[in-house]
Tab-separated table of C-alpha atoms in Angstrom:
chain	number	residue	atom	x	y	z
A	1	MET	CA	106.718	66.556	89.383
A	2	THR	CA	109.833	66.721	88.299
A	3	VAL	CA	111.257	64.673	85.220
A	4	LYS	CA	113.456	62.281	86.676
A	5	ASN	CA	110.206	61.589	88.206
A	6	ILE	CA	108.362	60.999	85.442
A	7	THR	CA	110.762	59.275	83.826
A	8	LYS	CA	111.037	57.375	86.663
A	9	LEU	CA	106.851	56.513	86.593
A	10	ALA	CA	107.299	55.585	82.873
A	11	ILE	CA	110.007	53.062	83.342
A	12	VAL	CA	107.998	51.309	86.448
A	13	ALA	CA	104.659	51.430	84.296
A	14	ALA	CA	106.412	49.386	81.276
A	15	LEU	CA	108.613	47.321	83.649
A	16	TYR	CA	105.032	46.459	84.872
A	17	ALA	CA	103.553	45.242	81.544
A	18	VAL	CA	106.852	43.549	80.315
A	19	LEU	CA	106.589	41.655	83.223
A	20	THR	CA	102.395	40.849	82.896
A	21	ILE	CA	103.029	40.756	78.786
A	22	PHE	CA	106.043	37.939	78.499
A	23	LEU	CA	105.390	35.573	81.302
A	24	PRO	CA	102.480	32.447	81.555
A	25	ASN	CA	99.606	32.771	83.353
A	26	GLN	CA	99.016	36.016	84.162
A	27	PHE	CA	95.948	36.889	83.358
A	28	GLY	CA	92.156	34.571	83.432
A	29	PRO	CA	90.715	32.397	86.523
A	30	ILE	CA	94.547	31.599	87.362
A	31	GLN	CA	96.645	34.087	87.592
A	32	PHE	CA	100.524	34.058	88.694
A	33	ARG	CA	101.326	37.745	88.478
A	34	LEU	CA	104.859	38.348	89.065
A	35	ALA	CA	104.454	41.873	87.978
A	36	GLU	CA	102.376	42.382	91.312
A	37	ALA	CA	106.329	42.720	93.192
A	38	LEU	CA	105.869	46.790	92.012
A	39	ASN	CA	102.545	47.072	94.439
A	40	PHE	CA	104.802	47.025	97.596
A	41	MET	CA	106.624	49.998	95.759
A	42	ILE	CA	103.431	52.699	97.106
A	43	PHE	CA	105.126	52.096	100.190
A	44	TYR	CA	107.879	54.628	98.674
A	45	ASP	CA	106.462	57.142	97.324
A	46	TYR	CA	102.154	56.530	96.561
A	47	ARG	CA	102.919	58.725	93.088
A	48	TYR	CA	103.649	54.610	91.827
A	49	ILE	CA	100.172	53.814	91.892
A	50	TYR	CA	100.145	55.908	89.216
A	51	ALA	CA	102.544	53.911	87.122
A	52	LEU	CA	100.821	51.008	88.195
A	53	GLY	CA	97.823	51.899	87.042
A	54	ILE	CA	99.311	52.574	83.620
A	55	GLY	CA	101.340	49.672	83.447
A	56	CYS	CA	98.425	47.277	84.159
A	57	ALA	CA	96.608	48.812	81.579
A	58	ILE	CA	98.578	48.597	78.652
A	59	ALA	CA	99.362	45.287	79.630
A	60	ASN	CA	95.555	44.217	79.758
A	61	PHE	CA	94.750	46.489	76.736
A	62	PHE	CA	97.595	44.742	74.591
A	63	ALA	CA	97.245	41.323	75.471
A	64	SER	CA	94.432	40.727	78.031
A	65	PRO	CA	92.249	38.602	75.312
A	66	MET	CA	89.713	39.618	78.100
A	67	LYS	CA	89.352	43.536	77.396
A	68	LEU	CA	86.921	44.092	80.590
A	69	ASP	CA	90.516	43.648	82.154
A	70	VAL	CA	91.348	47.011	80.720
A	71	LEU	CA	88.517	48.636	82.713
A	72	VAL	CA	88.048	46.559	85.352
A	73	GLY	CA	91.715	45.397	86.553
A	74	THR	CA	93.282	48.531	86.269
A	75	ALA	CA	90.595	50.181	88.254
A	76	GLN	CA	90.726	47.515	91.079
A	77	THR	CA	94.386	48.676	91.105
A	78	VAL	CA	94.495	51.575	90.905
A	79	LEU	CA	91.356	52.105	93.794
A	80	VAL	CA	92.813	49.145	96.177
A	81	LEU	CA	96.019	50.625	96.246
A	82	PHE	CA	95.010	54.008	97.580
A	83	LEU	CA	92.920	52.447	99.639
A	84	ILE	CA	96.193	50.410	101.197
A	85	TYR	CA	97.870	53.425	101.105
A	86	PHE	CA	95.366	55.755	103.055
A	87	LEU	CA	94.847	52.531	105.760
A	88	THR	CA	98.246	52.288	105.909
A	89	LYS	CA	99.565	55.572	106.351
A	90	LYS	CA	99.605	56.066	109.617
A	91	VAL	CA	100.878	52.284	110.104
A	92	LYS	CA	104.827	52.387	111.356
A	93	SER	CA	106.311	48.824	110.673
A	94	LEU	CA	107.026	47.970	107.321
A	95	VAL	CA	106.630	44.619	107.568
A	96	ALA	CA	102.607	44.900	108.821
A	97	LYS	CA	102.223	47.672	106.044
A	98	TYR	CA	103.528	44.569	103.595
A	99	VAL	CA	101.299	42.125	105.521
A	100	ILE	CA	98.340	44.107	105.085
A	101	LEU	CA	98.735	45.005	100.946
A	102	ASP	CA	99.270	41.072	100.954
A	103	VAL	CA	95.693	40.422	102.624
A	104	VAL	CA	93.995	43.212	101.232
A	105	PHE	CA	94.705	42.973	97.636
A	106	SER	CA	94.069	39.240	97.472
A	107	LEU	CA	90.723	39.778	99.033
A	108	SER	CA	90.115	42.518	96.226
A	109	MET	CA	90.614	39.734	94.079
A	110	PHE	CA	86.628	39.582	93.814
A	111	PHE	CA	86.457	42.293	91.237
A	112	ILE	CA	88.637	40.165	89.128
A	113	ALA	CA	86.583	37.346	90.271
A	114	TRP	CA	83.252	39.499	88.685
A	115	GLU	CA	84.973	40.458	85.984
A	116	LEU	CA	84.863	36.737	84.887
A	117	TRP	CA	81.771	36.020	85.572
A	118	ALA	CA	80.435	39.060	83.418
A	119	ASP	CA	83.295	38.170	80.863
A	120	GLY	CA	81.286	35.103	80.441
A	121	ILE	CA	84.649	33.122	81.199
A	122	VAL	CA	83.155	31.572	84.579
A	123	LYS	CA	79.648	30.456	85.258
A	124	PHE	CA	77.826	32.330	88.071
A	125	SER	CA	77.469	28.800	90.112
A	126	ASN	CA	81.488	29.208	90.042
A	127	LEU	CA	82.121	32.252	91.039
A	128	TRP	CA	83.110	31.946	94.527
A	129	PRO	CA	85.447	28.612	93.873
A	130	THR	CA	87.007	31.072	91.391
A	131	TYR	CA	86.933	33.873	93.958
A	132	ILE	CA	89.186	31.333	96.133
A	133	GLY	CA	91.558	30.217	93.682
A	134	LEU	CA	92.493	33.820	92.377
A	135	VAL	CA	92.632	34.707	96.421
A	136	PHE	CA	95.270	32.016	96.972
A	137	TRP	CA	97.471	32.513	93.998
A	138	GLU	CA	97.240	36.296	95.101
A	139	ALA	CA	97.989	35.997	97.998
A	140	PHE	CA	100.873	32.719	96.943
A	141	VAL	CA	102.403	35.569	94.865
A	142	LEU	CA	102.105	38.534	96.420
A	143	THR	CA	103.676	36.738	100.024
A	144	ILE	CA	106.605	35.562	97.197
A	145	THR	CA	107.454	38.785	95.527
A	146	GLY	CA	107.283	40.623	98.950
A	147	ILE	CA	109.398	38.577	100.992
A	148	ALA	CA	111.708	39.516	98.320
A	149	MET	CA	111.056	42.900	97.796
A	150	TYR	CA	111.089	43.768	102.062
A	151	LEU	CA	114.495	42.320	101.287
A	152	ILE	CA	116.059	44.314	98.527
A	153	GLN	CA	114.887	47.275	100.566
A	154	LYS	CA	116.288	45.971	103.790
A	155	ARG	CA	119.637	45.821	102.234
A	156	LYS	CA	119.406	48.686	100.371
A	157	LEU	CA	119.876	47.219	97.460
A	158	VAL	CA	117.771	49.350	94.915
A	159	ASN	CA	116.674	52.928	96.088
A	160	LEU	CA	112.814	52.728	95.482
A	161	TYR	CA	111.859	56.907	97.142
A	162	LEU	CA	111.198	59.418	94.230
A	163	ASP	CA	112.238	63.387	94.712
B	1	MET	CA	111.143	38.414	74.499
B	2	SER	CA	111.763	41.009	71.524
B	3	LYS	CA	108.069	39.552	69.984
B	4	VAL	CA	106.693	42.502	71.430
B	5	LEU	CA	102.956	42.170	70.692
B	6	ILE	CA	102.978	46.073	71.371
B	7	GLY	CA	105.749	46.923	69.011
B	8	ARG	CA	104.659	45.196	66.033
B	9	TYR	CA	103.310	47.874	65.006
B	10	LEU	CA	103.374	47.319	60.519
B	11	PRO	CA	103.928	50.577	58.782
B	12	GLY	CA	101.199	50.855	55.678
B	13	ASP	CA	99.736	52.664	53.270
B	14	SER	CA	95.976	51.149	53.939
B	15	VAL	CA	92.656	52.715	55.185
B	16	ILE	CA	92.978	51.466	58.557
B	17	HIS	CA	96.477	53.047	59.035
B	18	ARG	CA	95.295	56.369	57.127
B	19	LEU	CA	92.390	56.296	59.909
B	20	ASP	CA	92.544	59.107	62.770
B	21	PRO	CA	94.111	56.923	65.647
B	22	ARG	CA	91.810	58.103	68.552
B	23	GLY	CA	88.799	57.252	66.176
B	24	LYS	CA	90.704	53.855	66.286
B	25	LEU	CA	91.181	53.321	69.387
B	26	VAL	CA	87.184	54.682	70.327
B	27	PHE	CA	85.818	52.879	67.671
B	28	THR	CA	88.008	49.689	69.492
B	29	ILE	CA	86.259	50.088	72.957
B	30	LEU	CA	82.999	50.167	70.821
B	31	PHE	CA	83.397	47.479	68.941
B	32	ILE	CA	84.895	45.149	72.354
B	33	ILE	CA	81.251	46.664	74.189
B	34	ILE	CA	79.009	45.569	71.392
B	35	VAL	CA	80.868	41.721	71.182
B	36	PHE	CA	78.970	41.493	73.761
B	37	TRP	CA	75.426	41.964	72.617
B	38	ALA	CA	76.507	38.250	70.435
B	39	ASN	CA	74.225	35.616	71.521
B	40	ASN	CA	73.715	32.416	68.966
B	41	LEU	CA	75.718	31.567	65.830
B	42	ILE	CA	74.557	34.327	63.396
B	43	THR	CA	76.066	37.042	65.524
B	44	TYR	CA	78.945	35.826	66.447
B	45	GLY	CA	79.892	34.872	62.726
B	46	LEU	CA	78.891	38.208	61.647
B	47	LEU	CA	81.435	39.852	64.485
B	48	LEU	CA	84.001	37.065	62.962
B	49	PHE	CA	83.092	38.082	59.124
B	50	PHE	CA	83.588	41.613	59.989
B	51	THR	CA	86.667	41.233	62.099
B	52	PHE	CA	88.168	39.247	59.152
B	53	TRP	CA	87.055	42.177	56.677
B	54	LEU	CA	89.163	44.452	58.708
B	55	ILE	CA	92.258	42.423	58.407
B	56	HIS	CA	91.656	42.013	54.790
B	57	MET	CA	91.728	46.118	54.224
B	58	SER	CA	94.275	46.551	56.971
B	59	LYS	CA	96.496	44.483	54.109
B	60	ILE	CA	98.456	43.059	56.723
B	61	SER	CA	99.345	38.863	56.306
B	62	LEU	CA	97.373	36.654	58.450
B	63	ALA	CA	100.419	35.773	59.776
B	64	TYR	CA	100.809	37.992	61.977
B	65	PHE	CA	97.871	37.635	63.627
B	66	PHE	CA	98.453	33.399	63.511
B	67	ALA	CA	101.382	34.619	65.934
B	68	GLY	CA	99.513	36.978	68.445
B	69	MET	CA	97.149	34.115	68.996
B	70	LYS	CA	99.957	31.880	70.512
B	71	SER	CA	99.838	33.304	73.999
B	72	PHE	CA	95.943	33.732	73.832
B	73	ILE	CA	95.801	29.730	72.716
B	74	TYR	CA	95.904	28.242	76.254
B	75	LEU	CA	93.748	30.964	78.066
B	76	ALA	CA	91.274	29.747	75.097
B	77	LEU	CA	91.916	25.907	75.795
B	78	PHE	CA	91.166	25.905	79.609
B	79	VAL	CA	88.250	28.253	79.518
B	80	VAL	CA	87.042	25.975	76.741
B	81	ILE	CA	87.345	23.140	78.634
B	82	ILE	CA	85.284	24.571	81.990
B	83	GLN	CA	82.846	25.439	79.819
B	84	ILE	CA	82.578	22.255	78.302
B	85	PHE	CA	82.826	19.698	81.884
B	86	PHE	CA	81.200	22.133	84.195
B	87	SER	CA	77.948	23.783	82.097
B	88	ASP	CA	74.147	22.467	82.230
B	89	GLY	CA	71.600	22.443	80.145
B	90	GLY	CA	70.056	20.535	76.771
B	91	ILE	CA	70.985	17.300	76.329
B	92	THR	CA	73.763	15.155	78.840
B	93	TYR	CA	76.298	13.604	76.434
B	94	TRP	CA	78.300	12.771	79.011
B	95	HIS	CA	78.491	12.951	82.597
B	96	TRP	CA	80.794	11.351	85.702
B	97	GLY	CA	80.390	12.422	88.836
B	98	ILE	CA	80.468	16.709	89.075
B	99	LEU	CA	81.743	16.548	85.220
B	100	ARG	CA	79.349	16.748	82.293
B	101	VAL	CA	79.370	17.468	78.597
B	102	THR	CA	76.630	19.232	77.933
B	103	GLN	CA	74.200	20.551	75.061
B	104	MET	CA	74.580	23.927	76.026
B	105	GLY	CA	78.378	23.578	77.284
B	106	LEU	CA	79.977	22.843	73.809
B	107	ILE	CA	77.136	25.505	72.191
B	108	ASN	CA	78.700	28.148	75.198
B	109	ALA	CA	82.521	26.718	74.460
B	110	PHE	CA	82.390	27.549	71.034
B	111	TYR	CA	80.299	30.777	71.794
B	112	MET	CA	83.083	31.795	74.203
B	113	PHE	CA	85.748	30.914	72.048
B	114	LEU	CA	84.331	32.855	69.298
B	115	ARG	CA	84.483	35.877	71.441
B	116	LEU	CA	88.284	35.592	72.735
B	117	LEU	CA	89.411	35.170	69.095
B	118	ILE	CA	87.034	38.533	67.595
B	119	ASN	CA	88.506	40.461	71.251
B	120	LEU	CA	91.759	38.880	70.118
B	121	ASN	CA	91.481	39.984	66.389
B	122	ILE	CA	89.723	43.606	67.059
B	123	SER	CA	92.656	44.729	69.384
B	124	THR	CA	95.529	43.518	66.965
B	125	ILE	CA	94.370	45.279	64.010
B	126	LEU	CA	94.662	48.750	65.958
B	127	THR	CA	98.253	47.382	67.241
B	128	LEU	CA	99.349	46.518	63.752
B	129	THR	CA	98.169	49.668	61.976
B	130	THR	CA	98.501	52.465	64.793
B	131	SER	CA	102.123	53.492	66.282
B	132	PRO	CA	102.167	53.322	70.206
B	133	LEU	CA	103.216	57.343	69.919
B	134	LEU	CA	99.796	57.631	67.821
B	135	ILE	CA	98.060	55.767	70.673
B	136	ALA	CA	99.421	57.584	73.280
B	137	ASP	CA	98.628	61.009	71.494
B	138	SER	CA	95.573	59.534	71.702
B	139	ILE	CA	95.024	58.723	74.667
B	140	GLU	CA	96.051	61.876	75.465
B	141	SER	CA	93.615	64.017	73.748
B	142	LEU	CA	90.437	61.545	75.111
B	143	LEU	CA	91.619	62.710	78.626
B	144	LYS	CA	91.537	66.333	77.827
B	145	PRO	CA	88.189	67.138	79.501
B	146	LEU	CA	89.615	65.966	82.792
B	147	SER	CA	92.765	68.579	82.188
B	148	TYR	CA	89.704	70.918	83.787
B	149	PHE	CA	89.105	68.898	86.744
B	150	GLY	CA	92.781	69.307	87.233
B	151	VAL	CA	93.923	65.801	86.019
B	152	PRO	CA	97.753	66.433	85.236
B	153	VAL	CA	96.772	64.421	81.371
B	154	GLN	CA	99.890	66.041	79.419
B	155	ILE	CA	102.166	64.056	82.533
B	156	ILE	CA	99.547	60.998	82.174
B	157	GLY	CA	100.027	61.346	78.188
B	158	LEU	CA	103.907	61.704	78.472
B	159	ILE	CA	104.339	58.819	81.327
B	160	ILE	CA	102.046	56.249	78.504
B	161	SER	CA	104.276	57.096	75.901
B	162	ILE	CA	107.712	56.607	77.212
B	163	ALA	CA	106.473	53.409	78.987
B	164	LEU	CA	105.084	52.296	75.585
B	165	ARG	CA	108.453	53.556	73.833
B	166	PHE	CA	110.545	51.113	76.410
B	167	ILE	CA	108.627	48.104	76.458
B	168	PRO	CA	110.538	46.408	73.743
B	169	THR	CA	114.151	47.952	75.622
B	170	ILE	CA	112.801	46.836	78.778
B	171	ALA	CA	111.768	43.145	77.704
B	172	ASP	CA	114.995	42.863	76.054
B	173	ALA	CA	117.152	43.606	79.003
B	174	ALA	CA	114.836	41.196	81.455
B	175	GLN	CA	115.647	38.332	78.639
B	176	LYS	CA	119.354	39.306	79.050
B	177	ILE	CA	119.263	39.239	82.682
B	178	VAL	CA	117.610	36.125	83.008
B	179	ASN	CA	120.102	34.531	80.890
B	180	ALA	CA	123.385	35.916	82.727
B	181	GLN	CA	121.797	34.798	86.130
B	182	MET	CA	120.991	31.115	84.525
B	183	ALA	CA	124.497	31.014	83.662
B	184	ARG	CA	125.961	32.107	86.566
B	185	GLY	CA	124.091	29.018	87.567
B	186	VAL	CA	120.963	30.160	89.353
B	187	ASP	CA	118.022	27.408	89.056
B	188	PHE	CA	114.728	29.211	88.222
B	189	ASN	CA	112.995	25.548	88.770
B	190	ALA	CA	114.280	25.217	93.169
B	191	SER	CA	111.922	23.064	94.673
B	192	SER	CA	112.212	24.807	97.832
B	193	LEU	CA	110.154	28.088	98.450
B	194	LYS	CA	112.911	30.039	100.186
B	195	LYS	CA	114.862	28.938	97.018
B	196	ARG	CA	112.552	30.574	94.928
B	197	ILE	CA	112.309	33.816	96.897
B	198	MET	CA	115.824	34.041	96.830
B	199	ASN	CA	115.630	33.255	92.711
B	200	ILE	CA	113.686	36.706	92.310
B	201	ILE	CA	115.683	39.237	94.352
B	202	PRO	CA	118.911	38.717	91.353
B	203	ILE	CA	116.169	39.450	89.240
B	204	LEU	CA	114.476	42.296	90.258
B	205	VAL	CA	117.724	43.957	91.858
B	206	PRO	CA	119.335	44.726	88.364
B	207	LEU	CA	116.224	44.781	86.753
B	208	LEU	CA	114.702	48.057	88.692
B	209	GLU	CA	118.380	48.568	89.265
B	210	SER	CA	119.189	49.357	85.368
B	211	ASN	CA	115.871	50.747	84.248
B	212	PHE	CA	115.708	53.724	86.855
B	213	LYS	CA	119.476	54.123	85.402
B	214	MET	CA	117.627	54.321	82.351
B	215	ALA	CA	115.227	56.779	83.869
B	216	ASP	CA	117.394	59.115	84.909
B	217	GLU	CA	119.217	59.271	81.948
B	218	LEU	CA	116.378	59.849	80.156
B	219	SER	CA	115.149	62.663	82.233
B	220	GLU	CA	118.634	64.203	81.797
B	221	ALA	CA	118.324	64.082	78.065
B	222	MET	CA	115.015	65.610	78.622
B	223	GLU	CA	116.084	68.546	80.442
B	224	SER	CA	118.957	69.136	79.025
B	225	ARG	CA	116.473	69.768	75.689
B	226	GLY	CA	114.545	72.424	77.834
B	227	TYR	CA	111.504	70.251	78.585
B	228	ILE	CA	109.438	71.761	80.946
B	229	PRO	CA	106.805	69.411	82.798
B	230	LEU	CA	102.967	71.495	82.376
B	231	ALA	CA	104.433	73.568	79.746
B	232	LYS	CA	102.241	74.656	76.791
B	233	ARG	CA	103.195	72.135	73.638
B	234	THR	CA	102.772	71.251	70.833
B	235	HIS	CA	102.774	67.435	69.090
B	236	PHE	CA	104.953	66.309	66.001
B	237	HIS	CA	101.626	64.955	65.242
B	238	VAL	CA	99.009	66.140	64.292
B	239	MET	CA	95.519	64.401	63.952
B	240	HIS	CA	92.975	65.238	61.879
B	241	TRP	CA	89.114	63.706	61.660
B	242	HIS	CA	88.327	63.020	57.958
B	243	TRP	CA	85.457	60.909	56.702
B	244	GLN	CA	87.095	58.382	56.255
B	245	ASP	CA	86.936	58.244	60.534
B	246	SER	CA	82.792	59.442	60.171
B	247	THR	CA	81.894	56.653	57.361
B	248	ALA	CA	83.958	54.364	60.164
B	249	PHE	CA	81.316	55.042	63.216
B	250	GLY	CA	78.533	54.481	60.402
B	251	ILE	CA	79.566	51.239	59.953
B	252	LEU	CA	79.733	50.012	62.964
B	253	GLY	CA	76.441	52.046	63.632
B	254	LEU	CA	74.931	49.212	60.999
B	255	LEU	CA	76.689	46.678	62.439
B	256	ALA	CA	75.592	47.381	65.870
B	257	VAL	CA	71.961	47.842	64.588
B	258	LEU	CA	71.791	44.417	62.656
B	259	LEU	CA	73.336	42.797	66.179
B	260	ILE	CA	70.432	43.695	67.743
B	261	ILE	CA	68.287	42.453	64.696
B	262	LEU	CA	70.002	39.470	65.054
B	263	ARG	CA	70.345	38.461	68.194
B	264	GLN	CA	67.751	36.051	70.438
B	265	SER	CA	65.485	37.788	72.387
């Protein structure tokens, strides 16, 4: 890996952490993570998954009062993004890739719902309503930010590729 | 945005400051695990007393801890309200439809608030007494066994340290971009969904572009100083394990034993 790629990945990790630490409603049963917009960068280079994992771990470690978030949240981000990367490897349409990420990542919020239960934030009887709420908000955020990221790439406003 | 929690390292000469950062990191992780063992007033009280004792030992003003609680208070309130109105058990004091206030609901809400407060305090102690670079070095050091399985631990450590170093810079840059766009008339409270989507673009584009430019400049500076990825290198800060670090773990072990004895079976 080149030095340029290392610094680019580090800056993306920092960006994820900044957007998560400083914006409101980033943790808990109702979360609205604008930083998830960066998840779409995996379609331009899969190595962004490492950056997003590190950014997520930093944000959860320093800002989340639920410390299981560091382990479960980070593992969910890394594993699900790798799964999405392999699922979309042979998909040619970028729009289809974006939709798959939106759907799969939103559905994977079960891990977060489980973590909230394990952390004692929600009761077992509220696990499914919490999961449905998390899926709804995640899908909402990913749809909005996904359209924005798609337009950014389509209009070639930023070069998201690594060397 | 400049009030960065992780950029709030306060240099000092307390016992906590002097502990090996690797030990502090592992201590924090183990402490967070044993917090789950608390299940009554005595055990939660013991853990809360312990965190305040650590704050006292760190010689850091309580004001810093209260400042860090501002972001936590909304989540804590939400959790407490959920626990109060949706928990069953014990005497029912009030109920209306699916909402009810019960004895167990109030107790659970109080315990949950204490657990969040204890977790927040312990991670704040770590961040206020350990520089971000030392935290990154510790993570790299702790991950070292993974290098035998081909994991590029050194690169991961470097990414973490650069990320931690640039969080305050990026936070300030993001604030400037938001202010600049607002001055140009971007309405972030637009009611239509289309407008909201279009409003994200003028934030994301300069944010990504300026940060990627910063990454390029940083890589050029590193390369010009002869940085080669994966080359064998030494560290500016050499970490040493002292008897105080072993004592800290002895105290943690004692705390864990007390929790096991005092918790309700």
